[in-house]
């Protein structure tokens, strides 16, 4: 009897597929890297067809490793959020490259909209800011840049999707155009309280409703994979944006529990239960999850746009390290950052600054600065940015006493200890750090009846704990240098 779940974990820089057994232990994994292109300053794009082909290839590879599609009962999808594409319904052909969540090209449009005084209405309805980060202005830009006919748009000849919708469409042979509430909540087009597309927001951003997918709970029937695609008519039973999937994977299903995922970007998310959060510090209100079984939650979020991309930049563009894993040893060997602070505002700054025009700064360089100092400063920046967001969470009444971490950078012991020291908070790292895929698997398992949300949240697991051990005076000195560097990054924009 089949007893596995396939999860497609489509991230910004790679797409992966995992097969989980009934105990939600991964038994197979396949991965392919994805290319980002930067055609202009602040522009970030990807090839949507390449995303699909890579996702299909890793899914097939993972299935083959576990005995084939016949061993699987359900499919889950978790994905990079906000990344935006439009395709022709008749042909399934994208009209152009996907605009990645990091892209800032719509900053002038956002400025115009803010000048019209719509920001408060957008925040009240969607929980979001008027910012290039979110999908709505990306959709508007694509419509105008590609000269899409308004009558054809209104007639439903085109389809918009974040990457989850694109994968659902391709997996089902174009039969299903849907998304889940966690992804829809990141478009600036969904009413956060009703989980429905808002005609008012569609009007503000000039986006035709006919372009948008159907919104469903995170745990729901999203159609059946075409048998010719994966070799079996597998049901798609769970879909979540990557950060909400990690929240579920970490078992943060009660109000006040929070986690940070350290991937391409880094995202601090806290469960706020049935109470929609309100922020006075530019944090985002969003949907945490909806199991489709009567359990759902809001969440509060603070985004760091560049985390893992810093290490990738140090490796690929600067040649200061040979491999990402080398950064930990180099940081230790450096002993300190030598007074250097690195603000990685490659694509602006997220919460609590929300400065689309900010650009990267490396300050404090002297004749004695070595490559190791810059590498260490790049890692330290992740901890400093986490500190800024934890402070904003606390000021909004959603303080996090214990911080759960996951994602690729969480494997770096040195960074985890530095984060605990700078943030003055205990950091807990589960033995399984790939929480996005695990969260999608757990959501699918809820639908299959393999476990319940309460059982999942109450499970015991092995944790590595990192306890603060830095004198307060040293912490404040480091943070003062960081704040000064951030001011320069924003003033130079």
mmCIF file of N, CA and C in Angstrom, residues 173-283:
data_model
loop_
_atom_site.group_PDB
_atom_site.id
_atom_site.type_symbol
_atom_site.label_atom_id
_atom_site.label_comp_id
_atom_site.label_asym_id
_atom_site.label_seq_id
_atom_site.Cartn_x
_atom_site.Cartn_y
_atom_site.Cartn_z
ATOM 1 N N UNK A 173 -2.163 19.649 -16.204
ATOM 2 C CA UNK A 173 -2.409 19.781 -17.633
ATOM 3 C C UNK A 173 -3.295 20.959 -17.976
ATOM 4 N N UNK A 174 -3.213 22.033 -17.186
ATOM 5 C CA UNK A 174 -3.985 23.238 -17.459
ATOM 6 C C UNK A 174 -5.434 23.167 -17.020
ATOM 7 N N UNK A 175 -5.783 22.184 -16.223
ATOM 8 C CA UNK A 175 -7.181 22.041 -15.793
ATOM 9 C C UNK A 175 -7.505 22.867 -14.546
ATOM 10 N N UNK A 176 -6.502 23.196 -13.742
ATOM 11 C CA UNK A 176 -6.750 23.891 -12.482
ATOM 12 C C UNK A 176 -5.923 25.171 -12.413
ATOM 13 N N UNK A 177 -6.617 26.292 -12.169
ATOM 14 C CA UNK A 177 -5.959 27.582 -11.953
ATOM 15 C C UNK A 177 -6.322 28.027 -10.538
ATOM 16 N N UNK A 178 -5.449 27.732 -9.602
ATOM 17 C CA UNK A 178 -5.760 27.959 -8.190
ATOM 18 C C UNK A 178 -4.498 28.346 -7.434
ATOM 19 N N UNK A 179 -4.722 28.902 -6.245
ATOM 20 C CA UNK A 179 -3.651 29.217 -5.308
ATOM 21 C C UNK A 179 -4.202 28.972 -3.908
ATOM 22 N N UNK A 180 -3.342 29.088 -2.894
ATOM 23 C CA UNK A 180 -3.847 28.961 -1.532
ATOM 24 C C UNK A 180 -3.834 30.329 -0.868
ATOM 25 N N UNK A 181 -4.448 30.410 0.299
ATOM 26 C CA UNK A 181 -4.609 31.701 0.966
ATOM 27 C C UNK A 181 -3.276 32.312 1.390
ATOM 28 N N UNK A 182 -2.261 31.496 1.687
ATOM 29 C CA UNK A 182 -0.989 32.072 2.127
ATOM 30 C C UNK A 182 -0.256 32.754 0.981
ATOM 31 N N UNK A 183 -0.374 32.202 -0.216
ATOM 32 C CA UNK A 183 0.227 32.859 -1.380
ATOM 33 C C UNK A 183 -0.608 34.045 -1.837
ATOM 34 N N UNK A 184 -1.926 33.886 -1.846
ATOM 35 C CA UNK A 184 -2.799 34.988 -2.248
ATOM 36 C C UNK A 184 -2.625 36.188 -1.330
ATOM 37 N N UNK A 185 -2.344 35.916 -0.055
ATOM 38 C CA UNK A 185 -2.169 36.993 0.918
ATOM 39 C C UNK A 185 -0.945 37.841 0.631
ATOM 40 N N UNK A 186 -0.076 37.393 -0.270
ATOM 41 C CA UNK A 186 1.159 38.124 -0.571
ATOM 42 C C UNK A 186 1.067 38.931 -1.866
ATOM 43 N N UNK A 187 -0.104 39.000 -2.443
ATOM 44 C CA UNK A 187 -0.271 39.714 -3.710
ATOM 45 C C UNK A 187 -0.654 41.178 -3.523
ATOM 46 N N UNK A 188 -1.183 41.558 -2.343
ATOM 47 C CA UNK A 188 -1.800 42.864 -2.090
ATOM 48 C C UNK A 188 -3.129 42.996 -2.823
ATOM 49 N N UNK A 189 -3.735 41.857 -3.151
ATOM 50 C CA UNK A 189 -5.034 41.859 -3.823
ATOM 51 C C UNK A 189 -6.099 41.096 -3.039
ATOM 52 N N UNK A 190 -5.700 40.365 -1.990
ATOM 53 C CA UNK A 190 -6.647 39.565 -1.223
ATOM 54 C C UNK A 190 -7.084 40.288 0.039
ATOM 55 N N UNK A 191 -8.370 40.245 0.320
ATOM 56 C CA UNK A 191 -8.891 40.738 1.585
ATOM 57 C C UNK A 191 -8.486 39.740 2.667
ATOM 58 N N UNK A 192 -7.684 40.184 3.606
ATOM 59 C CA UNK A 192 -7.091 39.287 4.586
ATOM 60 C C UNK A 192 -8.135 38.651 5.498
ATOM 61 N N UNK A 193 -9.242 39.307 5.666
ATOM 62 C CA UNK A 193 -10.252 38.787 6.595
ATOM 63 C C UNK A 193 -11.256 37.854 5.926
ATOM 64 N N UNK A 194 -11.440 37.976 4.614
ATOM 65 C CA UNK A 194 -12.411 37.119 3.922
ATOM 66 C C UNK A 194 -11.766 36.020 3.095
ATOM 67 N N UNK A 195 -10.437 36.119 2.857
ATOM 68 C CA UNK A 195 -9.731 35.174 1.980
ATOM 69 C C UNK A 195 -10.292 35.198 0.559
ATOM 70 N N UNK A 196 -10.739 36.368 0.130
ATOM 71 C CA UNK A 196 -11.255 36.531 -1.228
ATOM 72 C C UNK A 196 -10.545 37.694 -1.907
ATOM 73 N N UNK A 197 -10.522 37.646 -3.240
ATOM 74 C CA UNK A 197 -9.954 38.774 -3.977
ATOM 75 C C UNK A 197 -10.803 40.011 -3.719
ATOM 76 N N UNK A 198 -10.132 41.124 -3.525
ATOM 77 C CA UNK A 198 -10.804 42.381 -3.227
ATOM 78 C C UNK A 198 -11.012 43.189 -4.504
ATOM 79 N N UNK A 199 -12.252 43.450 -4.909
ATOM 80 C CA UNK A 199 -12.475 44.306 -6.078
ATOM 81 C C UNK A 199 -11.861 45.692 -5.900
ATOM 82 N N UNK A 200 -11.860 46.197 -4.668
ATOM 83 C CA UNK A 200 -11.281 47.518 -4.411
ATOM 84 C C UNK A 200 -9.778 47.519 -4.661
ATOM 85 N N UNK A 201 -9.086 46.463 -4.204
ATOM 86 C CA UNK A 201 -7.647 46.383 -4.436
ATOM 87 C C UNK A 201 -7.349 46.173 -5.930
ATOM 88 N N UNK A 202 -8.162 45.356 -6.586
ATOM 89 C CA UNK A 202 -7.981 45.151 -8.024
ATOM 90 C C UNK A 202 -8.124 46.480 -8.760
ATOM 91 N N UNK A 203 -9.044 47.325 -8.293
ATOM 92 C CA UNK A 203 -9.206 48.631 -8.913
ATOM 93 C C UNK A 203 -8.030 49.550 -8.655
ATOM 94 N N UNK A 204 -7.546 49.551 -7.420
ATOM 95 C CA UNK A 204 -6.401 50.413 -7.083
ATOM 96 C C UNK A 204 -5.182 50.063 -7.921
ATOM 97 N N UNK A 205 -4.909 48.761 -8.070
ATOM 98 C CA UNK A 205 -3.706 48.337 -8.788
ATOM 99 C C UNK A 205 -3.972 48.091 -10.273
ATOM 100 N N UNK A 206 -5.211 48.282 -10.717
ATOM 101 C CA UNK A 206 -5.595 48.127 -12.120
ATOM 102 C C UNK A 206 -5.292 46.713 -12.626
ATOM 103 N N UNK A 207 -5.745 45.733 -11.851
ATOM 104 C CA UNK A 207 -5.542 44.317 -12.182
ATOM 105 C C UNK A 207 -6.906 43.671 -12.425
ATOM 106 N N UNK A 208 -7.152 43.089 -13.593
ATOM 107 C CA UNK A 208 -8.448 42.449 -13.865
ATOM 108 C C UNK A 208 -8.659 41.215 -12.984
ATOM 109 N N UNK A 209 -9.821 41.105 -12.368
ATOM 110 C CA UNK A 209 -10.153 39.957 -11.537
ATOM 111 C C UNK A 209 -10.094 38.660 -12.344
ATOM 112 N N UNK A 210 -10.444 38.725 -13.626
ATOM 113 C CA UNK A 210 -10.468 37.518 -14.471
ATOM 114 C C UNK A 210 -9.092 36.884 -14.617
ATOM 115 N N UNK A 211 -8.056 37.640 -14.298
ATOM 116 C CA UNK A 211 -6.683 37.145 -14.418
ATOM 117 C C UNK A 211 -6.279 36.255 -13.247
ATOM 118 N N UNK A 212 -7.029 36.324 -12.155
ATOM 119 C CA UNK A 212 -6.578 35.765 -10.884
ATOM 120 C C UNK A 212 -7.055 34.336 -10.672
ATOM 121 N N UNK A 213 -6.257 33.514 -9.957
ATOM 122 C CA UNK A 213 -6.644 32.136 -9.672
ATOM 123 C C UNK A 213 -7.674 32.048 -8.553
ATOM 124 N N UNK A 214 -8.302 30.893 -8.434
ATOM 125 C CA UNK A 214 -9.217 30.651 -7.326
ATOM 126 C C UNK A 214 -8.410 30.475 -6.045
ATOM 127 N N UNK A 215 -8.899 31.063 -4.946
ATOM 128 C CA UNK A 215 -8.228 30.942 -3.649
ATOM 129 C C UNK A 215 -8.834 29.769 -2.876
ATOM 130 N N UNK A 216 -7.974 28.885 -2.370
ATOM 131 C CA UNK A 216 -8.419 27.742 -1.582
ATOM 132 C C UNK A 216 -7.627 27.693 -0.270
ATOM 133 N N UNK A 217 -8.090 26.938 0.728
ATOM 134 C CA UNK A 217 -7.284 26.752 1.945
ATOM 135 C C UNK A 217 -5.937 26.099 1.606
ATOM 136 N N UNK A 218 -4.996 26.190 2.515
ATOM 137 C CA UNK A 218 -3.686 25.554 2.295
ATOM 138 C C UNK A 218 -3.823 24.046 2.182
ATOM 139 N N UNK A 219 -4.706 23.482 2.980
ATOM 140 C CA UNK A 219 -5.023 22.065 2.884
ATOM 141 C C UNK A 219 -6.334 21.914 2.141
ATOM 142 N N UNK A 220 -6.281 21.466 0.906
ATOM 143 C CA UNK A 220 -7.490 21.384 0.076
ATOM 144 C C UNK A 220 -7.180 20.521 -1.142
ATOM 145 N N UNK A 221 -8.214 20.250 -1.928
ATOM 146 C CA UNK A 221 -8.037 19.545 -3.200
ATOM 147 C C UNK A 221 -7.670 20.573 -4.265
ATOM 148 N N UNK A 222 -6.456 20.469 -4.783
ATOM 149 C CA UNK A 222 -5.977 21.372 -5.823
ATOM 150 C C UNK A 222 -5.909 20.667 -7.181
ATOM 151 N N UNK A 223 -6.716 19.638 -7.331
ATOM 152 C CA UNK A 223 -6.712 18.917 -8.591
ATOM 153 C C UNK A 223 -5.836 17.684 -8.544
ATOM 154 N N UNK A 224 -5.807 16.996 -9.652
ATOM 155 C CA UNK A 224 -5.059 15.741 -9.778
ATOM 156 C C UNK A 224 -4.010 15.884 -10.862
ATOM 157 N N UNK A 225 -2.809 15.444 -10.566
ATOM 158 C CA UNK A 225 -1.734 15.499 -11.552
ATOM 159 C C UNK A 225 -2.102 14.669 -12.779
ATOM 160 N N UNK A 226 -1.851 15.215 -13.936
ATOM 161 C CA UNK A 226 -2.057 14.475 -15.172
ATOM 162 C C UNK A 226 -1.179 13.222 -15.141
ATOM 163 N N UNK A 227 -1.769 12.095 -15.439
ATOM 164 C CA UNK A 227 -1.027 10.830 -15.365
ATOM 165 C C UNK A 227 0.212 10.841 -16.244
ATOM 166 N N UNK A 228 0.144 11.565 -17.351
ATOM 167 C CA UNK A 228 1.285 11.609 -18.264
ATOM 168 C C UNK A 228 2.442 12.437 -17.704
ATOM 169 N N UNK A 229 2.174 13.237 -16.674
ATOM 170 C CA UNK A 229 3.209 14.116 -16.127
ATOM 171 C C UNK A 229 4.108 13.373 -15.151
ATOM 172 N N UNK A 230 3.506 12.736 -14.148
ATOM 173 C CA UNK A 230 4.291 12.059 -13.111
ATOM 174 C C UNK A 230 4.140 10.537 -13.136
ATOM 175 N N UNK A 231 3.331 10.026 -14.043
ATOM 176 C CA UNK A 231 3.172 8.581 -14.138
ATOM 177 C C UNK A 231 2.020 8.028 -13.329
ATOM 178 N N UNK A 232 1.290 8.907 -12.623
ATOM 179 C CA UNK A 232 0.143 8.477 -11.845
ATOM 180 C C UNK A 232 -0.736 9.692 -11.570
ATOM 181 N N UNK A 233 -2.031 9.477 -11.429
ATOM 182 C CA UNK A 233 -2.977 10.565 -11.175
ATOM 183 C C UNK A 233 -2.973 10.912 -9.687
ATOM 184 N N UNK A 234 -1.931 11.578 -9.252
ATOM 185 C CA UNK A 234 -1.753 11.883 -7.835
ATOM 186 C C UNK A 234 -2.509 13.151 -7.450
ATOM 187 N N UNK A 235 -3.224 13.139 -6.321
ATOM 188 C CA UNK A 235 -3.928 14.350 -5.879
ATOM 189 C C UNK A 235 -2.966 15.362 -5.263
ATOM 190 N N UNK A 236 -3.162 16.635 -5.593
ATOM 191 C CA UNK A 236 -2.414 17.727 -4.952
ATOM 192 C C UNK A 236 -3.250 18.165 -3.754
ATOM 193 N N UNK A 237 -2.728 17.935 -2.544
ATOM 194 C CA UNK A 237 -3.537 18.086 -1.326
ATOM 195 C C UNK A 237 -3.100 19.220 -0.420
ATOM 196 N N UNK A 238 -1.962 19.846 -0.710
ATOM 197 C CA UNK A 238 -1.468 20.912 0.170
ATOM 198 C C UNK A 238 -0.634 21.892 -0.629
ATOM 199 N N UNK A 239 -0.857 23.172 -0.391
ATOM 200 C CA UNK A 239 -0.087 24.234 -1.033
ATOM 201 C C UNK A 239 0.115 25.344 -0.010
ATOM 202 N N UNK A 240 1.361 25.767 0.179
ATOM 203 C CA UNK A 240 1.667 26.882 1.076
ATOM 204 C C UNK A 240 2.851 27.663 0.538
ATOM 205 N N UNK A 241 2.835 28.984 0.778
ATOM 206 C CA UNK A 241 4.032 29.767 0.572
ATOM 207 C C UNK A 241 5.137 29.275 1.490
ATOM 208 N N UNK A 242 6.388 29.443 1.065
ATOM 209 C CA UNK A 242 7.487 28.792 1.775
ATOM 210 C C UNK A 242 7.599 29.195 3.240
ATOM 211 N N UNK A 243 7.375 30.465 3.550
ATOM 212 C CA UNK A 243 7.549 30.883 4.945
ATOM 213 C C UNK A 243 6.430 30.365 5.848
ATOM 214 N N UNK A 244 5.230 30.312 5.324
ATOM 215 C CA UNK A 244 4.140 29.733 6.104
ATOM 216 C C UNK A 244 4.308 28.227 6.232
ATOM 217 N N UNK A 245 4.849 27.595 5.199
ATOM 218 C CA UNK A 245 5.124 26.161 5.288
ATOM 219 C C UNK A 245 6.134 25.887 6.392
ATOM 220 N N UNK A 246 7.143 26.735 6.514
ATOM 221 C CA UNK A 246 8.140 26.556 7.574
ATOM 222 C C UNK A 246 7.520 26.767 8.948
ATOM 223 N N UNK A 247 6.559 27.701 9.051
ATOM 224 C CA UNK A 247 5.859 27.913 10.316
ATOM 225 C C UNK A 247 5.144 26.627 10.737
ATOM 226 N N UNK A 248 4.470 25.979 9.784
ATOM 227 C CA UNK A 248 3.792 24.705 10.057
ATOM 228 C C UNK A 248 4.819 23.615 10.352
ATOM 229 N N UNK A 249 5.877 23.565 9.565
ATOM 230 C CA UNK A 249 6.901 22.544 9.773
ATOM 231 C C UNK A 249 7.519 22.614 11.145
ATOM 232 N N UNK A 250 7.704 23.821 11.648
ATOM 233 C CA UNK A 250 8.274 24.020 12.980
ATOM 234 C C UNK A 250 7.258 23.718 14.084
ATOM 235 N N UNK A 251 6.023 23.452 13.708
ATOM 236 C CA UNK A 251 5.007 23.178 14.718
ATOM 237 C C UNK A 251 4.527 24.415 15.445
ATOM 238 N N UNK A 252 4.712 25.594 14.836
ATOM 239 C CA UNK A 252 4.300 26.852 15.472
ATOM 240 C C UNK A 252 2.812 27.086 15.195
ATOM 241 N N UNK A 253 1.978 26.258 15.797
ATOM 242 C CA UNK A 253 0.546 26.294 15.540
ATOM 243 C C UNK A 253 -0.240 26.934 16.678
ATOM 244 N N UNK A 254 0.469 27.576 17.602
ATOM 245 C CA UNK A 254 -0.181 28.290 18.698
ATOM 246 C C UNK A 254 0.264 29.745 18.687
ATOM 247 N N UNK A 255 -0.604 30.664 19.115
ATOM 248 C CA UNK A 255 -0.232 32.079 19.154
ATOM 249 C C UNK A 255 1.019 32.309 19.998
ATOM 250 N N UNK A 256 1.890 33.198 19.499
ATOM 251 C CA UNK A 256 3.104 33.544 20.219
ATOM 252 C C UNK A 256 4.323 32.744 19.811
ATOM 253 N N UNK A 257 4.125 31.683 19.032
ATOM 254 C CA UNK A 257 5.269 30.892 18.571
ATOM 255 C C UNK A 257 5.790 31.478 17.260
ATOM 256 N N UNK A 258 7.115 31.506 17.127
ATOM 257 C CA UNK A 258 7.699 32.112 15.943
ATOM 258 C C UNK A 258 8.932 31.392 15.456
ATOM 259 N N UNK A 259 9.309 31.665 14.207
ATOM 260 C CA UNK A 259 10.483 31.044 13.609
ATOM 261 C C UNK A 259 11.103 32.020 12.615
ATOM 262 N N UNK A 260 12.370 31.777 12.271
ATOM 263 C CA UNK A 260 13.002 32.502 11.176
ATOM 264 C C UNK A 260 13.617 31.478 10.236
ATOM 265 N N UNK A 261 13.322 31.629 8.971
ATOM 266 C CA UNK A 261 13.870 30.755 7.944
ATOM 267 C C UNK A 261 14.984 31.494 7.234
ATOM 268 N N UNK A 262 16.153 30.893 7.201
ATOM 269 C CA UNK A 262 17.351 31.524 6.644
ATOM 270 C C UNK A 262 17.658 30.895 5.296
ATOM 271 N N UNK A 263 17.075 31.454 4.264
ATOM 272 C CA UNK A 263 17.290 30.954 2.915
ATOM 273 C C UNK A 263 17.885 32.049 2.055
ATOM 274 N N UNK A 264 17.402 32.187 0.820
ATOM 275 C CA UNK A 264 17.840 33.273 -0.053
ATOM 276 C C UNK A 264 17.627 34.609 0.656
ATOM 277 N N UNK A 265 16.431 34.779 1.186
ATOM 278 C CA UNK A 265 16.156 35.853 2.128
ATOM 279 C C UNK A 265 15.971 35.220 3.497
ATOM 280 N N UNK A 266 15.596 36.011 4.472
ATOM 281 C CA UNK A 266 15.307 35.460 5.798
ATOM 282 C C UNK A 266 13.999 36.072 6.272
ATOM 283 N N UNK A 267 13.156 35.244 6.872
ATOM 284 C CA UNK A 267 11.802 35.674 7.168
ATOM 285 C C UNK A 267 11.422 35.257 8.579
ATOM 286 N N UNK A 268 11.164 36.268 9.399
ATOM 287 C CA UNK A 268 10.723 36.059 10.771
ATOM 288 C C UNK A 268 9.201 36.090 10.780
ATOM 289 N N UNK A 269 8.582 35.000 11.234
ATOM 290 C CA UNK A 269 7.126 34.878 11.211
ATOM 291 C C UNK A 269 6.661 34.385 12.571
ATOM 292 N N UNK A 270 5.614 35.028 13.102
ATOM 293 C CA UNK A 270 5.040 34.623 14.385
ATOM 294 C C UNK A 270 3.547 34.375 14.223
ATOM 295 N N UNK A 271 3.074 33.283 14.806
ATOM 296 C CA UNK A 271 1.660 32.932 14.796
ATOM 297 C C UNK A 271 0.909 33.877 15.736
ATOM 298 N N UNK A 272 -0.147 34.513 15.235
ATOM 299 C CA UNK A 272 -0.958 35.389 16.084
ATOM 300 C C UNK A 272 -2.374 34.841 16.271
ATOM 301 N N UNK A 273 -2.598 33.592 15.915
ATOM 302 C CA UNK A 273 -3.880 32.954 16.153
ATOM 303 C C UNK A 273 -5.012 33.566 15.349
ATOM 304 N N UNK A 274 -6.177 33.671 15.973
ATOM 305 C CA UNK A 274 -7.359 34.176 15.284
ATOM 306 C C UNK A 274 -7.434 35.708 15.270
ATOM 307 N N UNK A 275 -6.453 36.344 15.875
ATOM 308 C CA UNK A 275 -6.442 37.805 15.935
ATOM 309 C C UNK A 275 -5.577 38.351 14.808
ATOM 310 N N UNK A 276 -6.190 39.108 13.929
ATOM 311 C CA UNK A 276 -5.415 39.727 12.859
ATOM 312 C C UNK A 276 -4.457 40.748 13.462
ATOM 313 N N UNK A 277 -3.152 40.620 13.213
ATOM 314 C CA UNK A 277 -2.198 41.546 13.823
ATOM 315 C C UNK A 277 -2.233 42.921 13.166
ATOM 316 N N UNK A 278 -1.915 43.931 13.955
ATOM 317 C CA UNK A 278 -1.762 45.308 13.465
ATOM 318 C C UNK A 278 -0.378 45.779 13.884
ATOM 319 N N UNK A 279 0.343 46.360 12.965
ATOM 320 C CA UNK A 279 1.719 46.754 13.262
ATOM 321 C C UNK A 279 1.896 48.251 13.169
ATOM 322 N N UNK A 280 2.599 48.807 14.142
ATOM 323 C CA UNK A 280 3.002 50.210 14.096
ATOM 324 C C UNK A 280 4.458 50.344 13.662
ATOM 325 N N UNK A 281 5.071 49.234 13.255
ATOM 326 C CA UNK A 281 6.499 49.244 12.935
ATOM 327 C C UNK A 281 6.780 48.590 11.592
ATOM 328 N N UNK A 282 5.844 48.744 10.676
ATOM 329 C CA UNK A 282 6.014 48.326 9.277
ATOM 330 C C UNK A 282 6.222 46.826 9.110
ATOM 331 N N UNK A 283 5.708 46.041 10.056
ATOM 332 C CA UNK A 283 5.670 44.597 9.857
ATOM 333 C C UNK A 283 4.407 44.247 9.081
#
